[in-house]
């Protein structure tokens, strides 16, 4: 591979990386109704309603998110937990909000704490910089290996 081909490959590498990405949020319920699951952010929209939207977790289980006009909260396979609104933006384009929320399961009146945490997903530019760095190290090693060694003078 000559230098021009190498430079062209490096220049095009960032364009081959996916531009869009989704964060993965972990929903951890602590209390009597303890359970955990992961949801993409922004969430995939299955149905959009006036005061809610229906989505699913990474295991494809249905989840309902409600806005504050209908007492907020979330409904999943364990129960309907009312409290705060867990997203910002319209129901047609919501963004889930990491944080800690006190919710009440209306089926049994249990108080639970929901903690939404984000899992780090590297940005495409971070991947491009890392690949560029490894390519630079490889190129430096290749150049050093090709350089003739000088005879020791004594």
JSON list of C-alpha atoms in Angstrom, two decimals:
[
{"chain": "A", "resi": 1, "resn": "UNK", "atom": "CA", "xyz": [0.00, 0.00, 0.00]},
{"chain": "A", "resi": 2, "resn": "UNK", "atom": "CA", "xyz": [1.54, 3.29, -1.02]},
{"chain": "A", "resi": 3, "resn": "UNK", "atom": "CA", "xyz": [1.30, 6.54, 0.94]},
{"chain": "A", "resi": 4, "resn": "UNK", "atom": "CA", "xyz": [-1.42, 8.06, -1.30]},
{"chain": "A", "resi": 5, "resn": "UNK", "atom": "CA", "xyz": [-3.69, 5.02, -0.89]},
{"chain": "A", "resi": 6, "resn": "UNK", "atom": "CA", "xyz": [-3.06, 5.02, 2.84]},
{"chain": "A", "resi": 7, "resn": "UNK", "atom": "CA", "xyz": [-3.91, 8.73, 3.13]},
{"chain": "A", "resi": 8, "resn": "UNK", "atom": "CA", "xyz": [-7.09, 8.25, 1.07]},
{"chain": "A", "resi": 9, "resn": "UNK", "atom": "CA", "xyz": [-8.18, 5.34, 3.27]},
{"chain": "A", "resi": 10, "resn": "UNK", "atom": "CA", "xyz": [-7.62, 7.46, 6.39]},
{"chain": "A", "resi": 11, "resn": "UNK", "atom": "CA", "xyz": [-9.58, 10.35, 4.91]},
{"chain": "A", "resi": 12, "resn": "UNK", "atom": "CA", "xyz": [-12.55, 8.14, 4.05]},
{"chain": "A", "resi": 13, "resn": "UNK", "atom": "CA", "xyz": [-12.54, 6.11, 7.30]},
{"chain": "A", "resi": 14, "resn": "UNK", "atom": "CA", "xyz": [-14.70, 8.56, 9.30]},
{"chain": "A", "resi": 15, "resn": "UNK", "atom": "CA", "xyz": [-17.38, 8.54, 6.58]},
{"chain": "A", "resi": 16, "resn": "UNK", "atom": "CA", "xyz": [-17.73, 4.76, 6.84]},
{"chain": "A", "resi": 17, "resn": "UNK", "atom": "CA", "xyz": [-18.67, 4.99, 10.53]},
{"chain": "A", "resi": 18, "resn": "UNK", "atom": "CA", "xyz": [-22.37, 5.23, 11.30]},
{"chain": "A", "resi": 19, "resn": "UNK", "atom": "CA", "xyz": [-23.30, 8.83, 11.98]},
{"chain": "A", "resi": 20, "resn": "UNK", "atom": "CA", "xyz": [-26.29, 8.17, 14.21]},
{"chain": "A", "resi": 21, "resn": "UNK", "atom": "CA", "xyz": [-26.23, 6.19, 17.41]},
{"chain": "A", "resi": 22, "resn": "UNK", "atom": "CA", "xyz": [-28.47, 5.53, 20.36]},
{"chain": "A", "resi": 23, "resn": "UNK", "atom": "CA", "xyz": [-27.55, 5.55, 23.99]},
{"chain": "A", "resi": 24, "resn": "UNK", "atom": "CA", "xyz": [-28.67, 2.58, 26.04]},
{"chain": "A", "resi": 25, "resn": "UNK", "atom": "CA", "xyz": [-30.37, 3.53, 29.29]},
{"chain": "A", "resi": 26, "resn": "UNK", "atom": "CA", "xyz": [-30.71, 1.07, 32.16]},
{"chain": "A", "resi": 27, "resn": "UNK", "atom": "CA", "xyz": [-33.98, 1.26, 34.09]},
{"chain": "A", "resi": 28, "resn": "UNK", "atom": "CA", "xyz": [-33.48, -0.08, 37.63]},
{"chain": "A", "resi": 29, "resn": "UNK", "atom": "CA", "xyz": [-36.48, -0.32, 39.94]},
{"chain": "A", "resi": 30, "resn": "UNK", "atom": "CA", "xyz": [-35.66, -0.75, 43.62]},
{"chain": "A", "resi": 31, "resn": "UNK", "atom": "CA", "xyz": [-38.26, -1.49, 46.26]},
{"chain": "A", "resi": 32, "resn": "UNK", "atom": "CA", "xyz": [-40.98, -4.11, 46.50]},
{"chain": "A", "resi": 33, "resn": "UNK", "atom": "CA", "xyz": [-41.32, -4.35, 42.70]},
{"chain": "A", "resi": 34, "resn": "UNK", "atom": "CA", "xyz": [-37.57, -4.55, 41.90]},
{"chain": "A", "resi": 35, "resn": "UNK", "atom": "CA", "xyz": [-36.63, -5.26, 38.29]},
{"chain": "A", "resi": 36, "resn": "UNK", "atom": "CA", "xyz": [-34.26, -3.99, 35.59]},
{"chain": "A", "resi": 37, "resn": "UNK", "atom": "CA", "xyz": [-34.22, -3.60, 31.81]},
{"chain": "A", "resi": 38, "resn": "UNK", "atom": "CA", "xyz": [-32.50, -1.55, 29.08]},
{"chain": "A", "resi": 39, "resn": "UNK", "atom": "CA", "xyz": [-34.10, 0.93, 26.66]},
{"chain": "A", "resi": 40, "resn": "UNK", "atom": "CA", "xyz": [-32.58, 2.78, 23.69]},
{"chain": "A", "resi": 41, "resn": "UNK", "atom": "CA", "xyz": [-32.55, 6.58, 23.82]},
{"chain": "A", "resi": 42, "resn": "UNK", "atom": "CA", "xyz": [-34.25, 7.96, 21.83]},
{"chain": "A", "resi": 43, "resn": "UNK", "atom": "CA", "xyz": [-36.71, 5.12, 22.35]},
{"chain": "A", "resi": 44, "resn": "UNK", "atom": "CA", "xyz": [-38.11, 3.20, 19.38]},
{"chain": "A", "resi": 45, "resn": "UNK", "atom": "CA", "xyz": [-41.71, 4.33, 18.84]},
{"chain": "A", "resi": 46, "resn": "UNK", "atom": "CA", "xyz": [-44.31, 1.61, 18.37]},
{"chain": "A", "resi": 47, "resn": "UNK", "atom": "CA", "xyz": [-47.40, 3.86, 18.83]},
{"chain": "A", "resi": 48, "resn": "UNK", "atom": "CA", "xyz": [-47.82, 7.57, 19.56]},
{"chain": "A", "resi": 49, "resn": "UNK", "atom": "CA", "xyz": [-50.88, 8.72, 21.51]},
{"chain": "A", "resi": 50, "resn": "UNK", "atom": "CA", "xyz": [-52.06, 12.12, 22.78]},
{"chain": "A", "resi": 51, "resn": "UNK", "atom": "CA", "xyz": [-50.61, 11.81, 26.30]},
{"chain": "A", "resi": 52, "resn": "UNK", "atom": "CA", "xyz": [-48.29, 8.83, 25.90]},
{"chain": "A", "resi": 53, "resn": "UNK", "atom": "CA", "xyz": [-46.19, 6.73, 23.59]},
{"chain": "A", "resi": 54, "resn": "UNK", "atom": "CA", "xyz": [-45.64, 3.00, 23.42]},
{"chain": "A", "resi": 55, "resn": "UNK", "atom": "CA", "xyz": [-42.13, 1.66, 23.02]},
{"chain": "A", "resi": 56, "resn": "UNK", "atom": "CA", "xyz": [-40.17, -1.47, 23.89]},
{"chain": "A", "resi": 57, "resn": "UNK", "atom": "CA", "xyz": [-37.00, -2.43, 25.73]},
{"chain": "A", "resi": 58, "resn": "UNK", "atom": "CA", "xyz": [-33.96, -4.13, 24.20]},
{"chain": "A", "resi": 59, "resn": "UNK", "atom": "CA", "xyz": [-35.62, -7.53, 24.85]},
{"chain": "A", "resi": 60, "resn": "UNK", "atom": "CA", "xyz": [-38.70, -6.32, 22.87]},
{"chain": "A", "resi": 61, "resn": "UNK", "atom": "CA", "xyz": [-41.03, -6.10, 25.89]},
{"chain": "A", "resi": 62, "resn": "UNK", "atom": "CA", "xyz": [-43.73, -3.41, 25.56]},
{"chain": "A", "resi": 63, "resn": "UNK", "atom": "CA", "xyz": [-43.40, -0.26, 27.68]},
{"chain": "A", "resi": 64, "resn": "UNK", "atom": "CA", "xyz": [-45.86, 2.65, 27.95]},
{"chain": "A", "resi": 65, "resn": "UNK", "atom": "CA", "xyz": [-44.52, 6.11, 28.81]},
{"chain": "A", "resi": 66, "resn": "UNK", "atom": "CA", "xyz": [-47.06, 8.67, 30.08]},
{"chain": "A", "resi": 67, "resn": "UNK", "atom": "CA", "xyz": [-46.75, 12.45, 30.23]},
{"chain": "A", "resi": 68, "resn": "UNK", "atom": "CA", "xyz": [-47.55, 14.54, 33.30]},
{"chain": "A", "resi": 69, "resn": "UNK", "atom": "CA", "xyz": [-51.07, 15.37, 32.03]},
{"chain": "A", "resi": 70, "resn": "UNK", "atom": "CA", "xyz": [-52.07, 11.79, 32.91]},
{"chain": "A", "resi": 71, "resn": "UNK", "atom": "CA", "xyz": [-49.96, 11.52, 36.12]},
{"chain": "A", "resi": 72, "resn": "UNK", "atom": "CA", "xyz": [-46.72, 10.64, 34.33]},
{"chain": "A", "resi": 73, "resn": "UNK", "atom": "CA", "xyz": [-44.85, 7.42, 34.84]},
{"chain": "A", "resi": 74, "resn": "UNK", "atom": "CA", "xyz": [-44.31, 4.17, 33.06]},
{"chain": "A", "resi": 75, "resn": "UNK", "atom": "CA", "xyz": [-46.15, 0.89, 32.55]},
{"chain": "A", "resi": 76, "resn": "UNK", "atom": "CA", "xyz": [-44.22, -2.31, 31.97]},
{"chain": "A", "resi": 77, "resn": "UNK", "atom": "CA", "xyz": [-44.71, -6.04, 32.56]},
{"chain": "A", "resi": 78, "resn": "UNK", "atom": "CA", "xyz": [-44.50, -5.58, 36.37]},
{"chain": "A", "resi": 79, "resn": "UNK", "atom": "CA", "xyz": [-47.02, -2.76, 36.78]},
{"chain": "A", "resi": 80, "resn": "UNK", "atom": "CA", "xyz": [-48.14, 0.80, 36.15]},
{"chain": "A", "resi": 81, "resn": "UNK", "atom": "CA", "xyz": [-45.85, 3.16, 38.05]},
{"chain": "A", "resi": 82, "resn": "UNK", "atom": "CA", "xyz": [-47.14, 6.72, 38.38]},
{"chain": "A", "resi": 83, "resn": "UNK", "atom": "CA", "xyz": [-45.04, 9.74, 39.25]},
{"chain": "A", "resi": 84, "resn": "UNK", "atom": "CA", "xyz": [-42.87, 11.99, 37.17]},
{"chain": "A", "resi": 85, "resn": "UNK", "atom": "CA", "xyz": [-42.76, 12.31, 33.40]},
{"chain": "A", "resi": 86, "resn": "UNK", "atom": "CA", "xyz": [-39.65, 10.36, 32.32]},
{"chain": "A", "resi": 87, "resn": "UNK", "atom": "CA", "xyz": [-39.05, 12.08, 28.99]},
{"chain": "A", "resi": 88, "resn": "UNK", "atom": "CA", "xyz": [-38.80, 15.49, 27.38]},
{"chain": "A", "resi": 89, "resn": "UNK", "atom": "CA", "xyz": [-40.03, 16.60, 24.00]},
{"chain": "A", "resi": 90, "resn": "UNK", "atom": "CA", "xyz": [-43.21, 15.62, 22.19]},
{"chain": "A", "resi": 91, "resn": "UNK", "atom": "CA", "xyz": [-44.56, 12.07, 22.22]},
{"chain": "A", "resi": 92, "resn": "UNK", "atom": "CA", "xyz": [-43.63, 11.83, 18.53]},
{"chain": "A", "resi": 93, "resn": "UNK", "atom": "CA", "xyz": [-39.94, 12.51, 19.29]},
{"chain": "A", "resi": 94, "resn": "UNK", "atom": "CA", "xyz": [-39.21, 11.89, 22.98]},
{"chain": "A", "resi": 95, "resn": "UNK", "atom": "CA", "xyz": [-35.86, 11.87, 24.75]},
{"chain": "A", "resi": 96, "resn": "UNK", "atom": "CA", "xyz": [-35.68, 9.80, 27.93]},
{"chain": "A", "resi": 97, "resn": "UNK", "atom": "CA", "xyz": [-34.26, 11.61, 30.97]},
{"chain": "A", "resi": 98, "resn": "UNK", "atom": "CA", "xyz": [-31.66, 9.87, 33.15]},
{"chain": "A", "resi": 99, "resn": "UNK", "atom": "CA", "xyz": [-32.18, 10.44, 36.87]},
{"chain": "A", "resi": 100, "resn": "UNK", "atom": "CA", "xyz": [-33.86, 9.07, 39.98]},
{"chain": "A", "resi": 101, "resn": "UNK", "atom": "CA", "xyz": [-37.64, 9.07, 40.31]},
{"chain": "A", "resi": 102, "resn": "UNK", "atom": "CA", "xyz": [-40.00, 8.07, 43.12]},
{"chain": "A", "resi": 103, "resn": "UNK", "atom": "CA", "xyz": [-42.92, 6.18, 41.60]},
{"chain": "A", "resi": 104, "resn": "UNK", "atom": "CA", "xyz": [-45.97, 4.35, 42.97]},
{"chain": "A", "resi": 105, "resn": "UNK", "atom": "CA", "xyz": [-47.24, 1.08, 41.51]},
{"chain": "A", "resi": 106, "resn": "UNK", "atom": "CA", "xyz": [-50.97, 1.81, 41.37]},
{"chain": "A", "resi": 107, "resn": "UNK", "atom": "CA", "xyz": [-51.91, -1.91, 41.37]},
{"chain": "A", "resi": 108, "resn": "UNK", "atom": "CA", "xyz": [-50.52, -2.56, 44.88]},
{"chain": "A", "resi": 109, "resn": "UNK", "atom": "CA", "xyz": [-49.65, 0.96, 46.13]},
{"chain": "A", "resi": 110, "resn": "UNK", "atom": "CA", "xyz": [-45.98, 0.00, 46.51]},
{"chain": "A", "resi": 111, "resn": "UNK", "atom": "CA", "xyz": [-43.50, 2.86, 46.45]},
{"chain": "A", "resi": 112, "resn": "UNK", "atom": "CA", "xyz": [-40.50, 2.15, 44.25]},
{"chain": "A", "resi": 113, "resn": "UNK", "atom": "CA", "xyz": [-37.49, 4.14, 43.16]},
{"chain": "A", "resi": 114, "resn": "UNK", "atom": "CA", "xyz": [-36.62, 4.15, 39.47]},
{"chain": "A", "resi": 115, "resn": "UNK", "atom": "CA", "xyz": [-33.05, 5.03, 38.57]},
{"chain": "A", "resi": 116, "resn": "UNK", "atom": "CA", "xyz": [-32.34, 5.63, 34.89]},
{"chain": "A", "resi": 117, "resn": "UNK", "atom": "CA", "xyz": [-28.64, 5.52, 34.08]},
{"chain": "A", "resi": 118, "resn": "UNK", "atom": "CA", "xyz": [-26.84, 5.80, 30.77]},
{"chain": "A", "resi": 119, "resn": "UNK", "atom": "CA", "xyz": [-24.33, 3.34, 29.42]},
{"chain": "A", "resi": 120, "resn": "UNK", "atom": "CA", "xyz": [-21.50, 4.99, 27.53]},
{"chain": "A", "resi": 121, "resn": "UNK", "atom": "CA", "xyz": [-21.64, 4.66, 23.77]},
{"chain": "A", "resi": 122, "resn": "UNK", "atom": "CA", "xyz": [-18.62, 6.15, 21.98]},
{"chain": "A", "resi": 123, "resn": "UNK", "atom": "CA", "xyz": [-19.33, 8.85, 19.44]},
{"chain": "A", "resi": 124, "resn": "UNK", "atom": "CA", "xyz": [-18.41, 8.05, 15.83]},
{"chain": "A", "resi": 125, "resn": "UNK", "atom": "CA", "xyz": [-15.73, 10.76, 15.96]},
{"chain": "A", "resi": 126, "resn": "UNK", "atom": "CA", "xyz": [-14.11, 8.99, 18.94]},
{"chain": "A", "resi": 127, "resn": "UNK", "atom": "CA", "xyz": [-13.93, 5.75, 16.93]},
{"chain": "A", "resi": 128, "resn": "UNK", "atom": "CA", "xyz": [-12.43, 7.66, 13.98]},
{"chain": "A", "resi": 129, "resn": "UNK", "atom": "CA", "xyz": [-9.76, 9.25, 16.18]},
{"chain": "A", "resi": 130, "resn": "UNK", "atom": "CA", "xyz": [-8.91, 5.90, 17.73]},
{"chain": "A", "resi": 131, "resn": "UNK", "atom": "CA", "xyz": [-8.57, 4.26, 14.30]},
{"chain": "A", "resi": 132, "resn": "UNK", "atom": "CA", "xyz": [-6.46, 7.16, 13.10]},
{"chain": "A", "resi": 133, "resn": "UNK", "atom": "CA", "xyz": [-4.18, 6.80, 16.13]},
{"chain": "A", "resi": 134, "resn": "UNK", "atom": "CA", "xyz": [-3.72, 3.05, 15.58]},
{"chain": "A", "resi": 135, "resn": "UNK", "atom": "CA", "xyz": [-3.05, 3.65, 11.89]},
{"chain": "A", "resi": 136, "resn": "UNK", "atom": "CA", "xyz": [-0.44, 6.28, 12.78]},
{"chain": "A", "resi": 137, "resn": "UNK", "atom": "CA", "xyz": [1.28, 3.90, 15.20]},
{"chain": "A", "resi": 138, "resn": "UNK", "atom": "CA", "xyz": [1.27, 1.16, 12.57]},
{"chain": "A", "resi": 139, "resn": "UNK", "atom": "CA", "xyz": [2.71, 3.52, 9.98]},
{"chain": "A", "resi": 140, "resn": "UNK", "atom": "CA", "xyz": [5.44, 4.68, 12.37]},
{"chain": "A", "resi": 141, "resn": "UNK", "atom": "CA", "xyz": [6.35, 1.07, 13.15]},
{"chain": "A", "resi": 142, "resn": "UNK", "atom": "CA", "xyz": [6.39, 0.20, 9.45]},
{"chain": "A", "resi": 143, "resn": "UNK", "atom": "CA", "xyz": [8.71, 3.14, 8.67]},
{"chain": "A", "resi": 144, "resn": "UNK", "atom": "CA", "xyz": [11.05, 2.23, 11.50]},
{"chain": "A", "resi": 145, "resn": "UNK", "atom": "CA", "xyz": [11.24, -1.39, 10.34]},
{"chain": "A", "resi": 146, "resn": "UNK", "atom": "CA", "xyz": [12.19, -0.29, 6.81]},
{"chain": "A", "resi": 147, "resn": "UNK", "atom": "CA", "xyz": [14.89, 2.15, 7.95]},
{"chain": "A", "resi": 148, "resn": "UNK", "atom": "CA", "xyz": [18.44, 0.68, 7.54]},
{"chain": "A", "resi": 149, "resn": "UNK", "atom": "CA", "xyz": [20.36, 0.47, 10.74]},
{"chain": "A", "resi": 150, "resn": "UNK", "atom": "CA", "xyz": [23.59, 2.43, 10.96]},
{"chain": "A", "resi": 151, "resn": "UNK", "atom": "CA", "xyz": [26.68, 0.40, 11.65]},
{"chain": "A", "resi": 152, "resn": "UNK", "atom": "CA", "xyz": [28.04, 0.92, 15.13]},
{"chain": "A", "resi": 153, "resn": "UNK", "atom": "CA", "xyz": [31.17, 2.98, 15.03]},
{"chain": "A", "resi": 154, "resn": "UNK", "atom": "CA", "xyz": [33.73, 2.25, 17.55]}
]
